[in-house]
mmCIF file of C-alpha atoms in Angstrom:
data_model
loop_
_atom_site.group_PDB
_atom_site.id
_atom_site.type_symbol
_atom_site.label_atom_id
_atom_site.label_comp_id
_atom_site.label_asym_id
_atom_site.label_seq_id
_atom_site.Cartn_x
_atom_site.Cartn_y
_atom_site.Cartn_z
ATOM 1 C CA MET Q 22 -55.510 -57.221 -21.565
ATOM 2 C CA ALA Q 23 -52.205 -55.883 -20.183
ATOM 3 C CA GLN Q 24 -54.128 -54.250 -17.329
ATOM 4 C CA GLN Q 25 -55.719 -57.613 -16.410
ATOM 5 C CA GLU Q 26 -52.301 -59.266 -16.363
ATOM 6 C CA GLN Q 27 -50.963 -56.513 -14.098
ATOM 7 C CA GLN Q 28 -53.942 -56.964 -11.791
ATOM 8 C CA LYS Q 29 -53.366 -60.736 -11.643
ATOM 9 C CA ALA Q 30 -49.682 -60.174 -10.863
ATOM 10 C CA GLN Q 31 -50.638 -57.753 -8.078
ATOM 11 C CA GLU Q 32 -53.138 -60.242 -6.638
ATOM 12 C CA SER Q 33 -50.491 -62.954 -6.850
ATOM 13 C CA ARG Q 34 -48.046 -60.824 -4.860
ATOM 14 C CA GLN Q 35 -50.696 -60.017 -2.277
ATOM 15 C CA THR Q 36 -51.802 -63.578 -1.672
ATOM 16 C CA GLY Q 37 -48.381 -65.142 -1.974
ATOM 17 C CA GLN Q 38 -49.644 -67.343 -4.794
ATOM 18 C CA ASP Q 39 -48.220 -67.835 -8.255
ATOM 19 C CA ALA Q 40 -51.187 -66.936 -10.515
ATOM 20 C CA GLY Q 41 -53.501 -69.105 -8.403
ATOM 21 C CA SER Q 42 -51.406 -72.242 -8.832
ATOM 22 C CA ARG Q 43 -50.369 -72.514 -5.182
ATOM 23 C CA ASP Q 44 -52.255 -72.886 -1.945
ATOM 24 C CA ALA Q 45 -51.747 -69.697 0.087
ATOM 25 C CA GLU Q 46 -52.692 -71.512 3.310
ATOM 26 C CA ALA Q 47 -50.076 -74.210 2.700
ATOM 27 C CA ILE Q 48 -47.432 -71.556 2.018
ATOM 28 C CA SER Q 49 -48.403 -69.686 5.175
ATOM 29 C CA ALA Q 50 -48.270 -72.917 7.193
ATOM 30 C CA PHE Q 51 -44.793 -73.650 5.834
ATOM 31 C CA VAL Q 52 -43.605 -70.118 6.704
ATOM 32 C CA GLU Q 53 -44.906 -70.407 10.265
ATOM 33 C CA ARG Q 54 -43.534 -73.930 10.763
ATOM 34 C CA PHE Q 55 -40.058 -73.018 9.500
ATOM 35 C CA ALA Q 56 -40.085 -69.753 11.479
ATOM 36 C CA SER Q 57 -40.943 -71.735 14.601
ATOM 37 C CA GLN Q 58 -37.959 -74.004 14.008
ATOM 38 C CA LEU Q 59 -35.703 -70.964 13.552
ATOM 39 C CA VAL Q 60 -37.044 -69.591 16.856
ATOM 40 C CA ASP Q 61 -36.245 -72.940 18.508
ATOM 41 C CA ALA Q 62 -32.688 -72.510 17.196
ATOM 42 C CA GLY Q 63 -32.397 -69.084 18.847
ATOM 43 C CA MET Q 64 -33.612 -66.536 16.296
ATOM 44 C CA PRO Q 65 -36.120 -63.918 17.509
ATOM 45 C CA ARG Q 66 -39.697 -64.679 16.432
ATOM 46 C CA MET Q 67 -40.499 -61.797 14.075
ATOM 47 C CA PRO Q 68 -37.157 -61.899 12.206
ATOM 48 C CA ALA Q 69 -37.675 -65.660 11.819
ATOM 49 C CA ARG Q 70 -41.120 -65.110 10.298
ATOM 50 C CA VAL Q 71 -39.865 -62.405 7.931
ATOM 51 C CA PHE Q 72 -36.895 -64.523 6.863
ATOM 52 C CA ALA Q 73 -39.088 -67.587 6.230
ATOM 53 C CA CYS Q 74 -41.559 -65.446 4.262
ATOM 54 C CA LEU Q 75 -38.792 -64.052 2.055
ATOM 55 C CA LEU Q 76 -37.347 -67.513 1.573
ATOM 56 C CA ALA Q 77 -40.760 -68.837 0.501
ATOM 57 C CA SER Q 78 -41.351 -66.088 -2.061
ATOM 58 C CA ASP Q 79 -40.467 -66.914 -5.665
ATOM 59 C CA SER Q 80 -38.424 -63.764 -6.155
ATOM 60 C CA GLY Q 81 -36.795 -63.775 -2.726
ATOM 61 C CA VAL Q 82 -37.569 -60.043 -2.672
ATOM 62 C CA LEU Q 83 -40.505 -58.313 -0.939
ATOM 63 C CA THR Q 84 -41.319 -54.809 0.237
ATOM 64 C CA SER Q 85 -42.161 -54.003 3.819
ATOM 65 C CA ALA Q 86 -45.829 -53.639 2.852
ATOM 66 C CA GLU Q 87 -45.858 -57.047 1.146
ATOM 67 C CA LEU Q 88 -44.213 -58.677 4.167
ATOM 68 C CA GLY Q 89 -46.693 -57.028 6.519
ATOM 69 C CA GLU Q 90 -49.621 -58.146 4.412
ATOM 70 C CA ARG Q 91 -48.438 -61.738 4.048
ATOM 71 C CA LEU Q 92 -47.597 -62.078 7.736
ATOM 72 C CA GLN Q 93 -50.519 -59.957 8.974
ATOM 73 C CA VAL Q 94 -48.233 -57.759 11.090
ATOM 74 C CA SER Q 95 -47.649 -54.045 11.513
ATOM 75 C CA PRO Q 96 -45.085 -52.044 9.538
ATOM 76 C CA ALA Q 97 -43.196 -51.465 12.811
ATOM 77 C CA ALA Q 98 -42.885 -55.223 13.370
ATOM 78 C CA VAL Q 99 -41.523 -55.697 9.847
ATOM 79 C CA SER Q 100 -39.134 -52.780 10.275
ATOM 80 C CA GLY Q 101 -37.626 -54.181 13.464
ATOM 81 C CA ALA Q 102 -37.346 -57.651 11.963
ATOM 82 C CA VAL Q 103 -35.592 -56.549 8.779
ATOM 83 C CA ARG Q 104 -33.258 -54.327 10.801
ATOM 84 C CA TYR Q 105 -32.219 -57.399 12.817
ATOM 85 C CA LEU Q 106 -31.885 -59.573 9.689
ATOM 86 C CA ALA Q 107 -29.801 -56.929 7.909
ATOM 87 C CA GLN Q 108 -27.501 -56.599 10.938
ATOM 88 C CA VAL Q 109 -26.794 -60.330 10.905
ATOM 89 C CA ASN Q 110 -26.446 -60.276 7.087
ATOM 90 C CA MET Q 111 -29.382 -62.578 6.416
ATOM 91 C CA VAL Q 112 -31.143 -60.093 4.123
ATOM 92 C CA SER Q 113 -30.067 -57.077 2.145
ATOM 93 C CA ARG Q 114 -31.960 -53.859 1.600
ATOM 94 C CA GLU Q 115 -32.294 -52.379 -1.880
ATOM 95 C CA ARG Q 116 -34.326 -49.617 -3.508
ATOM 96 C CA GLU Q 117 -37.233 -50.477 -5.746
ATOM 97 C CA PRO Q 118 -36.408 -48.939 -9.159
ATOM 98 C CA GLY Q 119 -38.246 -45.657 -9.634
ATOM 99 C CA SER Q 120 -39.502 -45.626 -6.070
ATOM 100 C CA ARG Q 121 -38.491 -44.577 -2.595
ATOM 101 C CA ARG Q 122 -39.641 -47.896 -1.152
ATOM 102 C CA ASP Q 123 -37.124 -50.396 0.126
ATOM 103 C CA ARG Q 124 -37.197 -54.026 -0.869
ATOM 104 C CA TYR Q 125 -35.658 -56.796 1.184
ATOM 105 C CA ARG Q 126 -33.809 -59.659 -0.470
ATOM 106 C CA VAL Q 127 -32.749 -63.070 0.735
ATOM 107 C CA HIS Q 128 -29.956 -64.492 -1.389
ATOM 108 C CA SER Q 129 -29.801 -67.999 -2.807
ATOM 109 C CA ASP Q 130 -26.410 -68.571 -1.167
ATOM 110 C CA GLN Q 131 -27.706 -67.426 2.223
ATOM 111 C CA TRP Q 132 -26.703 -70.492 4.229
ATOM 112 C CA TYR Q 133 -23.290 -70.679 2.599
ATOM 113 C CA GLU Q 134 -22.648 -67.034 3.451
ATOM 114 C CA ALA Q 135 -23.875 -67.466 7.023
ATOM 115 C CA LEU Q 136 -21.521 -70.400 7.616
ATOM 116 C CA THR Q 137 -18.640 -68.590 5.960
ATOM 117 C CA ARG Q 138 -19.154 -65.655 8.352
ATOM 118 C CA ARG Q 139 -19.076 -68.118 11.250
ATOM 119 C CA ASP Q 140 -15.535 -68.931 10.185
ATOM 120 C CA SER Q 141 -14.323 -65.506 11.359
ATOM 121 C CA ILE Q 142 -16.260 -65.820 14.618
ATOM 122 C CA ILE Q 143 -14.673 -69.192 15.317
ATOM 123 C CA THR Q 144 -11.232 -67.714 14.627
ATOM 124 C CA ARG Q 145 -11.894 -64.962 17.192
ATOM 125 C CA TRP Q 146 -13.076 -67.545 19.723
ATOM 126 C CA GLU Q 147 -9.908 -69.564 19.177
ATOM 127 C CA VAL Q 148 -7.736 -66.518 19.939
ATOM 128 C CA THR Q 149 -9.712 -65.795 23.109
ATOM 129 C CA LEU Q 150 -9.606 -69.434 24.208
ATOM 130 C CA ARG Q 151 -5.812 -69.506 23.757
ATOM 131 C CA ASP Q 152 -5.596 -66.407 25.955
ATOM 132 C CA GLY Q 153 -7.835 -68.141 28.508
ATOM 133 C CA ILE Q 154 -5.590 -71.195 28.615
ATOM 134 C CA GLU Q 155 -2.584 -68.952 29.144
ATOM 135 C CA SER Q 156 -4.342 -67.027 31.931
ATOM 136 C CA LEU Q 157 -5.723 -70.071 33.730
ATOM 137 C CA GLY Q 158 -2.714 -72.303 33.256
ATOM 138 C CA GLU Q 159 -2.522 -75.157 30.805
ATOM 139 C CA THR Q 160 -2.464 -77.813 33.534
ATOM 140 C CA SER Q 161 -5.358 -76.487 35.650
ATOM 141 C CA PRO Q 162 -8.765 -78.190 35.381
ATOM 142 C CA ALA Q 163 -10.208 -75.038 33.791
ATOM 143 C CA GLY Q 164 -7.223 -74.853 31.412
ATOM 144 C CA HIS Q 165 -7.853 -78.473 30.333
ATOM 145 C CA ARG Q 166 -11.545 -77.779 29.786
ATOM 146 C CA ILE Q 167 -10.818 -74.654 27.741
ATOM 147 C CA GLY Q 168 -8.093 -76.537 25.853
ATOM 148 C CA GLU Q 169 -10.623 -79.179 24.843
ATOM 149 C CA THR Q 170 -13.020 -76.431 23.744
ATOM 150 C CA LEU Q 171 -10.223 -74.894 21.675
ATOM 151 C CA ALA Q 172 -9.429 -78.286 20.109
ATOM 152 C CA PHE Q 173 -13.111 -78.687 19.204
ATOM 153 C CA PHE Q 174 -13.239 -75.312 17.429
ATOM 154 C CA GLU Q 175 -9.950 -75.970 15.636
ATOM 155 C CA PHE Q 176 -11.392 -79.260 14.414
ATOM 156 C CA ILE Q 177 -14.644 -77.592 13.298
ATOM 157 C CA GLN Q 178 -12.683 -74.852 11.513
ATOM 158 C CA GLY Q 179 -10.669 -77.411 9.539
ATOM 159 C CA GLU Q 180 -13.743 -79.445 8.628
ATOM 160 C CA LEU Q 181 -15.740 -76.356 7.675
ATOM 161 C CA THR Q 182 -13.177 -75.285 5.087
ATOM 162 C CA GLY Q 183 -13.289 -78.641 3.288
ATOM 163 C CA MET Q 184 -17.044 -78.914 3.624
ATOM 164 C CA MET Q 185 -17.603 -75.488 2.082
ATOM 165 C CA GLU Q 186 -15.413 -76.385 -0.882
ATOM 166 C CA ARG Q 187 -17.397 -79.599 -1.393
ATOM 167 C CA TRP Q 188 -20.636 -77.593 -1.147
ATOM 168 C CA ARG Q 189 -19.500 -75.093 -3.808
ATOM 169 C CA ASN Q 190 -18.756 -77.985 -6.189
ATOM 170 C CA HIS Q 191 -22.071 -79.668 -5.393
ATOM 171 C CA ARG Q 192 -24.007 -76.386 -5.770
ATOM 172 C CA ASP Q 193 -22.374 -75.687 -9.127
ATOM 173 C CA GLN Q 194 -23.387 -79.144 -10.319
ATOM 174 C CA LEU Q 195 -26.973 -78.622 -9.111
ATOM 175 C CA ARG Q 196 -27.154 -75.332 -10.978
ATOM 176 C CA ALA Q 197 -25.712 -76.894 -14.138
ATOM 177 C CA ASP Q 198 -28.269 -79.729 -13.926
ATOM 178 C CA THR Q 199 -31.093 -77.219 -13.484
ATOM 179 C CA LYS Q 200 -30.022 -75.242 -16.553
ATOM 180 C CA GLU Q 201 -29.973 -78.437 -18.638
ATOM 181 C CA SER Q 202 -33.542 -79.331 -17.594
#
Protein backbone atom coordinates (compact mmCIF):
# COMPACT_ATOMS: atom_id res chain seq x y z
CA MET A 1 0.00 0.00 0.00
CA ALA A 2 2.77 2.47 0.93
CA GLN A 3 4.57 1.58 -2.31
CA GLN A 4 1.43 2.42 -4.34
CA GLU A 5 1.16 5.79 -2.59
CA GLN A 6 4.81 6.52 -3.36
CA GLN A 7 4.24 5.58 -6.99
CA LYS A 8 1.20 7.89 -7.19
CA ALA A 9 3.21 10.73 -5.64
CA GLN A 10 5.99 10.15 -8.18
CA GLU A 11 3.50 10.14 -11.07
CA SER A 12 1.95 13.32 -9.67
CA ARG A 13 5.34 15.04 -9.64
CA GLN A 14 6.07 13.88 -13.17
CA THR A 15 2.82 15.04 -14.69
CA GLY A 16 2.50 18.20 -12.65
CA GLN A 17 -0.85 17.00 -11.33
CA ASP A 18 -2.04 16.69 -7.76
CA ALA A 19 -3.06 13.00 -7.54
CA GLY A 20 -4.98 13.29 -10.82
CA SER A 21 -7.16 16.15 -9.61
CA ARG A 22 -5.74 18.75 -12.00
CA ASP A 23 -5.54 19.03 -15.75
CA ALA A 24 -1.87 18.83 -16.76
CA GLU A 25 -2.62 20.48 -20.11
CA ALA A 26 -4.31 23.44 -18.41
CA ILE A 27 -1.35 23.83 -16.04
CA SER A 28 1.08 23.68 -18.95
CA ALA A 29 -0.97 26.26 -20.87
CA PHE A 30 -0.92 28.57 -17.85
CA VAL A 31 2.87 28.17 -17.48
CA GLU A 32 3.45 28.99 -21.15
CA ARG A 33 1.02 31.93 -21.15
CA PHE A 34 2.53 33.50 -18.02
CA ALA A 35 6.08 32.84 -19.28
CA SER A 36 5.18 34.59 -22.52
CA GLN A 37 3.99 37.63 -20.58
CA LEU A 38 7.24 37.64 -18.57
CA VAL A 39 9.16 37.52 -21.87
CA ASP A 40 7.10 40.49 -23.12
CA ALA A 41 8.20 42.32 -19.96
CA GLY A 42 11.88 41.67 -20.76
CA MET A 43 12.78 38.36 -19.11
CA PRO A 44 14.65 35.80 -21.24
CA ARG A 45 12.40 33.00 -22.51
CA MET A 46 13.80 29.93 -20.75
CA PRO A 47 14.16 31.60 -17.32
CA ALA A 48 10.57 32.83 -17.72
CA ARG A 49 9.35 29.29 -18.41
CA VAL A 50 11.28 27.84 -15.47
CA PHE A 51 10.06 30.57 -13.13
CA ALA A 52 6.42 30.10 -14.22
CA CYS A 53 6.75 26.32 -13.81
CA LEU A 54 8.11 26.70 -10.27
CA LEU A 55 5.41 29.21 -9.43
CA ALA A 56 2.73 26.80 -10.67
CA SER A 57 4.01 23.85 -8.63
CA ASP A 58 2.30 23.23 -5.30
CA SER A 59 5.55 23.02 -3.38
CA GLY A 60 7.32 25.83 -5.22
CA VAL A 61 10.33 23.50 -5.30
CA LEU A 62 11.47 21.28 -8.20
CA THR A 63 14.67 19.55 -9.24
CA SER A 64 16.36 20.20 -12.54
CA ALA A 65 15.10 16.84 -13.82
CA GLU A 66 11.51 17.66 -12.83
CA LEU A 67 11.72 21.07 -14.51
CA GLY A 68 13.17 19.52 -17.66
CA GLU A 69 10.46 16.89 -17.76
CA ARG A 70 7.59 19.33 -17.18
CA LEU A 71 8.90 21.83 -19.73
CA GLN A 72 10.21 19.21 -22.18
CA VAL A 73 13.65 20.84 -22.33
CA SER A 74 17.23 19.70 -21.93
CA PRO A 75 19.13 19.74 -18.64
CA ALA A 76 21.44 22.39 -20.14
CA ALA A 77 18.47 24.68 -20.83
CA VAL A 78 17.26 24.28 -17.24
CA SER A 79 20.75 24.87 -15.89
CA GLY A 80 21.18 28.14 -17.76
CA ALA A 81 17.71 29.31 -16.77
CA VAL A 82 18.13 28.62 -13.05
CA ARG A 83 21.57 30.23 -13.11
CA TYR A 84 19.96 33.41 -14.48
CA LEU A 85 17.06 33.25 -11.99
CA ALA A 86 19.43 32.71 -9.06
CA GLN A 87 21.58 35.67 -10.15
CA VAL A 88 18.55 37.97 -10.13
CA ASN A 89 17.35 36.43 -6.83
CA MET A 90 14.12 35.03 -8.23
CA VAL A 91 14.87 31.47 -7.11
CA SER A 92 17.16 29.91 -4.56
CA ARG A 93 19.13 26.70 -4.85
CA GLU A 94 19.06 24.13 -2.06
CA ARG A 95 20.20 20.54 -1.61
CA GLU A 96 17.68 17.74 -1.56
CA PRO A 97 18.07 16.04 1.85
CA GLY A 98 20.15 12.88 1.54
CA SER A 99 21.02 13.58 -2.07
CA ARG A 100 23.52 15.45 -4.19
CA ARG A 101 20.76 16.85 -6.38
CA ASP A 102 19.88 20.51 -6.25
CA ARG A 103 16.34 21.73 -5.88
CA TYR A 104 15.18 25.16 -6.96
CA ARG A 105 12.71 27.14 -4.88
CA VAL A 106 10.53 30.12 -5.62
CA HIS A 107 9.47 31.89 -2.45
CA SER A 108 5.96 33.03 -1.59
CA ASP A 109 7.19 36.59 -1.04
CA GLN A 110 8.96 36.65 -4.40
CA TRP A 111 7.34 39.80 -5.79
CA TYR A 112 7.75 41.67 -2.52
CA GLU A 113 11.44 40.81 -2.44
CA ALA A 114 11.93 41.76 -6.09
CA LEU A 115 10.38 45.19 -5.54
CA THR A 116 12.33 45.70 -2.34
CA ARG A 117 15.57 45.03 -4.25
CA ARG A 118 14.49 47.61 -6.83
CA ASP A 119 14.59 50.14 -4.02
CA SER A 120 18.40 49.95 -3.89
CA ILE A 121 18.64 50.17 -7.68
CA ILE A 122 16.48 53.29 -7.71
CA THR A 123 18.68 54.83 -5.01
CA ARG A 124 21.77 54.21 -7.16
CA TRP A 125 20.03 55.74 -10.18
CA GLU A 126 19.14 58.81 -8.13
CA VAL A 127 22.80 59.33 -7.17
CA THR A 128 23.90 58.98 -10.79
CA LEU A 129 21.16 61.31 -12.02
CA ARG A 130 22.21 63.97 -9.48
CA ASP A 131 25.77 63.67 -10.80
CA GLY A 132 24.41 64.01 -14.35
CA ILE A 133 22.55 67.20 -13.48
CA GLU A 134 25.70 68.61 -11.93
CA SER A 135 27.78 67.67 -14.99
CA LEU A 136 25.31 68.93 -17.58
CA GLY A 137 24.21 72.02 -15.71
CA GLU A 138 20.91 72.39 -13.92
CA THR A 139 19.59 74.97 -16.39
CA SER A 140 20.53 73.17 -19.63
CA PRO A 141 17.80 71.32 -21.56
CA ALA A 142 19.49 67.99 -20.75
CA GLY A 143 19.81 69.03 -17.09
CA HIS A 144 16.06 69.79 -16.97
CA ARG A 145 15.23 66.45 -18.58
CA ILE A 146 17.46 64.55 -16.16
CA GLY A 147 16.06 66.60 -13.27
CA GLU A 148 12.55 65.51 -14.20
CA THR A 149 13.74 61.90 -14.38
CA LEU A 150 15.29 62.29 -10.93
CA ALA A 151 12.04 63.78 -9.57
CA PHE A 152 10.13 60.80 -11.00
CA PHE A 153 12.39 58.27 -9.27
CA GLU A 154 12.28 60.20 -5.99
CA PHE A 155 8.49 60.13 -6.20
CA ILE A 156 8.45 56.39 -6.98
CA GLN A 157 10.86 55.72 -4.10
CA GLY A 158 8.61 57.52 -1.63
CA GLU A 159 5.47 55.78 -2.88
CA LEU A 160 7.15 52.37 -2.92
CA THR A 161 8.02 52.57 0.77
CA GLY A 162 4.42 53.26 1.80
CA MET A 163 3.04 50.74 -0.67
CA MET A 164 5.28 47.97 0.64
CA GLU A 165 4.18 48.66 4.20
CA ARG A 166 0.53 48.48 3.12
CA TRP A 167 1.28 45.22 1.28
CA ARG A 168 2.89 43.63 4.36
CA ASN A 169 -0.23 44.47 6.40
CA HIS A 170 -2.53 43.17 3.66
CA ARG A 171 -0.46 39.98 3.22
CA ASP A 172 -0.50 39.31 6.96
CA GLN A 173 -4.28 39.65 6.96
CA LEU A 174 -4.60 37.29 3.97
CA ARG A 175 -2.46 34.71 5.74
CA ALA A 176 -4.46 35.07 8.96
CA ASP A 177 -7.72 34.62 7.01
CA THR A 178 -6.32 31.52 5.30
CA LYS A 179 -5.34 29.95 8.62
CA GLU A 180 -8.85 30.54 9.99
CA SER A 181 -10.46 28.79 6.99
